[in-house]
Amino acid sequence: MRQDTIKKIGKILFVLKESQDWLHLREISRRTGIHHQTISEILDKYLNQFILTQNLNDYGLKLKLVKLKDSKVDLKGVLTYLKYMKKIQD
């Protein structure tokens, strides 16, 4: 995994831990300085096991809200999990 991706994962985790509440992808984007589409991809690819997701499609608005499942999740734990999952898949 690239170093810049690891830094982005760390920034996203920090914002989610700091908030401890549901956040919209664009709010995470605003707080981290990372493009909202990149955040969506990172959440889906790397952090899916560590977050809860709410999709709201009321009145033609598409909102994706996310929140950490466990506030004790840290970057080291996520990277260890991803390392073992990669080994299992290979």
PDB file of C-alpha atoms in Angstrom:
ATOM      1  CA  MET A   1       0.000   0.000   0.000  1.00  0.00           C
ATOM      2  CA  ARG A   2       1.271   3.457  -0.858  1.00  0.00           C
ATOM      3  CA  GLN A   3       2.356   5.850   1.893  1.00  0.00           C
ATOM      4  CA  ASP A   4      -0.036   8.577   0.768  1.00  0.00           C
ATOM      5  CA  THR A   5      -2.945   6.125   1.042  1.00  0.00           C
ATOM      6  CA  ILE A   6      -1.872   5.226   4.580  1.00  0.00           C
ATOM      7  CA  LYS A   7      -1.751   8.929   5.486  1.00  0.00           C
ATOM      8  CA  LYS A   8      -5.249   9.447   4.055  1.00  0.00           C
ATOM      9  CA  ILE A   9      -6.586   6.469   6.033  1.00  0.00           C
ATOM     10  CA  GLY A  10      -5.047   7.970   9.169  1.00  0.00           C
ATOM     11  CA  LYS A  11      -6.636  11.369   8.518  1.00  0.00           C
ATOM     12  CA  ILE A  12     -10.059   9.805   7.937  1.00  0.00           C
ATOM     13  CA  LEU A  13      -9.801   7.705  11.108  1.00  0.00           C
ATOM     14  CA  PHE A  14      -8.763  10.777  13.100  1.00  0.00           C
ATOM     15  CA  VAL A  15     -11.782  12.772  11.908  1.00  0.00           C
ATOM     16  CA  LEU A  16     -14.187   9.898  12.581  1.00  0.00           C
ATOM     17  CA  LYS A  17     -12.757   9.308  16.064  1.00  0.00           C
ATOM     18  CA  GLU A  18     -12.843  13.016  16.871  1.00  0.00           C
ATOM     19  CA  SER A  19     -16.473  13.331  15.812  1.00  0.00           C
ATOM     20  CA  GLN A  20     -17.889  10.148  17.411  1.00  0.00           C
ATOM     21  CA  ASP A  21     -21.068  10.820  15.440  1.00  0.00           C
ATOM     22  CA  TRP A  22     -22.441  10.342  11.940  1.00  0.00           C
ATOM     23  CA  LEU A  23     -20.598  12.373   9.310  1.00  0.00           C
ATOM     24  CA  HIS A  24     -21.407  13.025   5.669  1.00  0.00           C
ATOM     25  CA  LEU A  25     -18.635  12.230   3.172  1.00  0.00           C
ATOM     26  CA  ARG A  26     -18.310  15.868   2.178  1.00  0.00           C
ATOM     27  CA  GLU A  27     -17.856  16.885   5.799  1.00  0.00           C
ATOM     28  CA  ILE A  28     -15.039  14.351   6.152  1.00  0.00           C
ATOM     29  CA  SER A  29     -13.629  15.770   2.922  1.00  0.00           C
ATOM     30  CA  ARG A  30     -13.788  19.303   4.275  1.00  0.00           C
ATOM     31  CA  ARG A  31     -12.057  18.362   7.533  1.00  0.00           C
ATOM     32  CA  THR A  32      -9.296  16.257   5.922  1.00  0.00           C
ATOM     33  CA  GLY A  33      -8.704  18.140   2.675  1.00  0.00           C
ATOM     34  CA  ILE A  34      -9.164  14.874   0.741  1.00  0.00           C
ATOM     35  CA  HIS A  35     -11.544  14.748  -2.262  1.00  0.00           C
ATOM     36  CA  HIS A  36     -14.917  13.216  -1.344  1.00  0.00           C
ATOM     37  CA  GLN A  37     -14.677  10.541  -4.057  1.00  0.00           C
ATOM     38  CA  THR A  38     -11.282   9.438  -2.703  1.00  0.00           C
ATOM     39  CA  ILE A  39     -12.794   9.215   0.777  1.00  0.00           C
ATOM     40  CA  SER A  40     -15.637   7.072  -0.550  1.00  0.00           C
ATOM     41  CA  GLU A  41     -13.177   4.724  -2.257  1.00  0.00           C
ATOM     42  CA  ILE A  42     -10.969   4.430   0.849  1.00  0.00           C
ATOM     43  CA  LEU A  43     -13.982   3.726   3.052  1.00  0.00           C
ATOM     44  CA  ASP A  44     -15.250   1.036   0.683  1.00  0.00           C
ATOM     45  CA  LYS A  45     -11.874  -0.579   0.014  1.00  0.00           C
ATOM     46  CA  TYR A  46     -10.005  -0.331   3.319  1.00  0.00           C
ATOM     47  CA  LEU A  47     -12.281   0.740   6.170  1.00  0.00           C
ATOM     48  CA  ASN A  48     -15.510  -1.104   5.389  1.00  0.00           C
ATOM     49  CA  GLN A  49     -15.057  -3.489   8.344  1.00  0.00           C
ATOM     50  CA  PHE A  50     -14.552  -0.632  10.796  1.00  0.00           C
ATOM     51  CA  ILE A  51     -17.457   1.687   9.946  1.00  0.00           C
ATOM     52  CA  LEU A  52     -21.229   1.817  10.041  1.00  0.00           C
ATOM     53  CA  THR A  53     -22.939   3.306   7.002  1.00  0.00           C
ATOM     54  CA  GLN A  54     -26.299   4.986   6.550  1.00  0.00           C
ATOM     55  CA  ASN A  55     -27.597   5.766   3.076  1.00  0.00           C
ATOM     56  CA  LEU A  56     -30.380   8.323   2.963  1.00  0.00           C
ATOM     57  CA  ASN A  57     -32.172   8.764  -0.330  1.00  0.00           C
ATOM     58  CA  ASP A  58     -35.075  10.957   0.721  1.00  0.00           C
ATOM     59  CA  TYR A  59     -36.501  13.654  -1.533  1.00  0.00           C
ATOM     60  CA  GLY A  60     -34.006  12.970  -4.293  1.00  0.00           C
ATOM     61  CA  LEU A  61     -31.013  13.645  -2.045  1.00  0.00           C
ATOM     62  CA  LYS A  62     -28.348  10.974  -1.851  1.00  0.00           C
ATOM     63  CA  LEU A  63     -26.560  11.148   1.474  1.00  0.00           C
ATOM     64  CA  LYS A  64     -24.010   8.665   2.758  1.00  0.00           C
ATOM     65  CA  LEU A  65     -23.277   9.002   6.453  1.00  0.00           C
ATOM     66  CA  VAL A  66     -20.502   7.080   8.206  1.00  0.00           C
ATOM     67  CA  LYS A  67     -19.465   6.441  11.781  1.00  0.00           C
ATOM     68  CA  LEU A  68     -16.830   4.235  13.437  1.00  0.00           C
ATOM     69  CA  LYS A  69     -18.148   0.970  14.876  1.00  0.00           C
ATOM     70  CA  ASP A  70     -15.628   1.129  17.709  1.00  0.00           C
ATOM     71  CA  SER A  71     -13.935   4.301  18.919  1.00  0.00           C
ATOM     72  CA  LYS A  72     -10.860   2.270  19.934  1.00  0.00           C
ATOM     73  CA  VAL A  73      -9.943   1.554  16.308  1.00  0.00           C
ATOM     74  CA  ASP A  74      -6.542   2.965  15.397  1.00  0.00           C
ATOM     75  CA  LEU A  75      -4.365   3.142  12.289  1.00  0.00           C
ATOM     76  CA  LYS A  76      -2.036   0.381  13.482  1.00  0.00           C
ATOM     77  CA  GLY A  77      -4.947  -2.013  13.998  1.00  0.00           C
ATOM     78  CA  VAL A  78      -6.408  -1.206  10.583  1.00  0.00           C
ATOM     79  CA  LEU A  79      -3.063  -1.732   8.831  1.00  0.00           C
ATOM     80  CA  THR A  80      -2.506  -5.035  10.654  1.00  0.00           C
ATOM     81  CA  TYR A  81      -5.975  -6.221   9.630  1.00  0.00           C
ATOM     82  CA  LEU A  82      -5.394  -5.203   6.001  1.00  0.00           C
ATOM     83  CA  LYS A  83      -2.002  -6.964   5.967  1.00  0.00           C
ATOM     84  CA  TYR A  84      -3.525 -10.248   7.138  1.00  0.00           C
ATOM     85  CA  MET A  85      -6.471  -9.959   4.749  1.00  0.00           C
ATOM     86  CA  LYS A  86      -4.035  -9.469   1.851  1.00  0.00           C
ATOM     87  CA  LYS A  87      -2.151 -12.624   2.868  1.00  0.00           C
ATOM     88  CA  ILE A  88      -5.381 -14.605   3.024  1.00  0.00           C
ATOM     89  CA  GLN A  89      -6.433 -13.411  -0.438  1.00  0.00           C
ATOM     90  CA  ASP A  90      -3.059 -14.175  -2.052  1.00  0.00           C
TER      91      ASP A  90
END
